[in-house]
Tab-separated table of C-alpha atoms in Angstrom:
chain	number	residue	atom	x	y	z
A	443	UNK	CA	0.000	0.000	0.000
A	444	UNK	CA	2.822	2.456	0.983
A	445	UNK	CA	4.365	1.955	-2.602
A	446	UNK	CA	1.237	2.689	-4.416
A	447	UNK	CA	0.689	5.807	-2.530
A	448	UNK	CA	4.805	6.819	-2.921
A	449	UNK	CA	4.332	5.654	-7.298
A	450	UNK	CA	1.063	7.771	-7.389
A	451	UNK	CA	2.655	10.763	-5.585
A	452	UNK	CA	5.747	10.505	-7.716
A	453	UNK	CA	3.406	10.764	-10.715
A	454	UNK	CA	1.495	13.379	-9.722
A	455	UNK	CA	4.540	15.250	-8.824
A	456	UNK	CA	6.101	14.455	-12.264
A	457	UNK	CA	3.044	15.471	-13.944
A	458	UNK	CA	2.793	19.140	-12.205
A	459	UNK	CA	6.553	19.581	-13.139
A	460	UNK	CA	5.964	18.644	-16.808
A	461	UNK	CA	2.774	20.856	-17.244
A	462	UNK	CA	4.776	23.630	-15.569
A	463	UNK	CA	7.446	23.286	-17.901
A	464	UNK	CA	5.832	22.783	-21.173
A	465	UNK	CA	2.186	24.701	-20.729
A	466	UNK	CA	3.521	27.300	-17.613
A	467	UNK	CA	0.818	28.114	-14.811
A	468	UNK	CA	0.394	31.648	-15.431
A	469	UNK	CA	-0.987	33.088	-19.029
A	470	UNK	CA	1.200	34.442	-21.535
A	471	UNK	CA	1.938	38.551	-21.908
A	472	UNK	CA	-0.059	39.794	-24.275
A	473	UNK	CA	1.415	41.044	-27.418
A	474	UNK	CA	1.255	44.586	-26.600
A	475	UNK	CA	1.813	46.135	-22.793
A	476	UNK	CA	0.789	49.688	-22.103
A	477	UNK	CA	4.705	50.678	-22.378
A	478	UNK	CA	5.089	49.579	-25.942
A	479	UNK	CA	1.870	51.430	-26.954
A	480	UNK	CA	2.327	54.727	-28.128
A	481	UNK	CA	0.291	57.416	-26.453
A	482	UNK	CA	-2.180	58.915	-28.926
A	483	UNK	CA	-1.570	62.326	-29.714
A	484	UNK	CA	-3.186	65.196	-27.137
A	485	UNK	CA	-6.205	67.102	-28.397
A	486	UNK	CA	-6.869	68.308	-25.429
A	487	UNK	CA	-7.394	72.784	-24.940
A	488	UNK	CA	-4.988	73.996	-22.475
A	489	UNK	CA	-3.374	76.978	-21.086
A	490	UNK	CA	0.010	76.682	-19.396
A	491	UNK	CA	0.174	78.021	-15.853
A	492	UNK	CA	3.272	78.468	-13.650
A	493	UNK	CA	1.956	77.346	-10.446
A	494	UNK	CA	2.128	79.968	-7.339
A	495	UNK	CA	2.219	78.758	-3.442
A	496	UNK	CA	-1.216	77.883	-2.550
A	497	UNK	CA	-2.643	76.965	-5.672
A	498	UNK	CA	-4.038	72.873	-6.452
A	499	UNK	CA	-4.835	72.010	-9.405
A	500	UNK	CA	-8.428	71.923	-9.045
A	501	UNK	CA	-7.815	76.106	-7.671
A	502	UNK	CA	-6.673	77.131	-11.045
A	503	UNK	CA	-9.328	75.652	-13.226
A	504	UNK	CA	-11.801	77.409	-11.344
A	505	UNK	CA	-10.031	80.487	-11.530
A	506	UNK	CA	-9.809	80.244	-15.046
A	507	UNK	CA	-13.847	79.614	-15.534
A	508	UNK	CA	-14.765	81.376	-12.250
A	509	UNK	CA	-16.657	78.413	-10.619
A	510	UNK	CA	-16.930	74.847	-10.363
A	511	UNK	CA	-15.450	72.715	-13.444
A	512	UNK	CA	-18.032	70.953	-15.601
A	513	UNK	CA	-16.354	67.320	-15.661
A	514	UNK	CA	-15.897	65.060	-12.415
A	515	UNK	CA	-12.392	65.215	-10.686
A	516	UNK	CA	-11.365	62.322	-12.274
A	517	UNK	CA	-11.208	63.650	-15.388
A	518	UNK	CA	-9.766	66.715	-14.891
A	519	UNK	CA	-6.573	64.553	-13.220
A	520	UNK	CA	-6.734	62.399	-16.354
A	521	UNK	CA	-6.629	65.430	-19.050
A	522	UNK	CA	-3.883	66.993	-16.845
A	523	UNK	CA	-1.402	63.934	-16.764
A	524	UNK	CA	-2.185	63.387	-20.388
A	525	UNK	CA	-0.906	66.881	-21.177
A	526	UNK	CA	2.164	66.750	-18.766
A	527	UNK	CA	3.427	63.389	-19.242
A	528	UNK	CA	5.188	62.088	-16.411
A	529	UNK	CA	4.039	64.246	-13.963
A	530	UNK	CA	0.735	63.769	-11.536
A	531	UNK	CA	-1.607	65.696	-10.417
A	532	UNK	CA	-0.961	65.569	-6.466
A	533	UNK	CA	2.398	66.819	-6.561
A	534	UNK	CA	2.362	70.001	-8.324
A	535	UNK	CA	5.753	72.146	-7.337
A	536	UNK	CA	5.785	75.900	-6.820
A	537	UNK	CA	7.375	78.359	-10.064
A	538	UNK	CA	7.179	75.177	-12.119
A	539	UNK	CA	5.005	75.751	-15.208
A	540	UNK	CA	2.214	73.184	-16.319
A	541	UNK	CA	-0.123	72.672	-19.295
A	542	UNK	CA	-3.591	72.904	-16.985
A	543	UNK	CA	-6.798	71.481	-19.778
A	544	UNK	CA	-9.134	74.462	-19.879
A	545	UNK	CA	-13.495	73.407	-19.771
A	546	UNK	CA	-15.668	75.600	-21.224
């Protein structure tokens, strides 16, 4: 009895190895990852702002229309880190100049 459990383990153990080997157990990349894609071209109105102490990014679009911005948050964070690529939203840095999307 103790052989036939120590042959099946064996083979199941042999089995697992193979189909890691051959098949994997995780899928296969995809063809194209977001860093080989190139970014399509930004179409996006802006304005470019040098950012004063105080001022958030959600601050200066509502100085430039002089109230509340007609698309949600996320979307104005989107359209901004489209237009500066590389940079985010959350750590704008004082006397450094931005492209900030303008909503009309």
């Amino acid at each position: 009895m103790k052989k036939l459990i120590l042959v099946l383990i064996l083979s199941l153990a042999s089995y697992i190895v193979y189909r890691d080997l051959s098949i994997g157990t995780f899928p296969a990349p995809a063809q194209t990852t977001a860093a080989t894609v190139q970014p399509k071209p930004v179409k996006i109105p802006y304005r470019t702002v040098t950012v004063r102490p105080g001022d958030t990014l959600l601050s200066i679009v509502e100085q430039e229309r002089n109230g509340p911005i007609p698309v949600p948050l996320e979307q104005l964070i989107r359209d901004f880190e489209r237009l500066n690529p590389g940079e985010r939203a959350q750590t704008l840095q004082i006397g450094k100049t931005y492209k900030v999307p303008i909503y009309r």
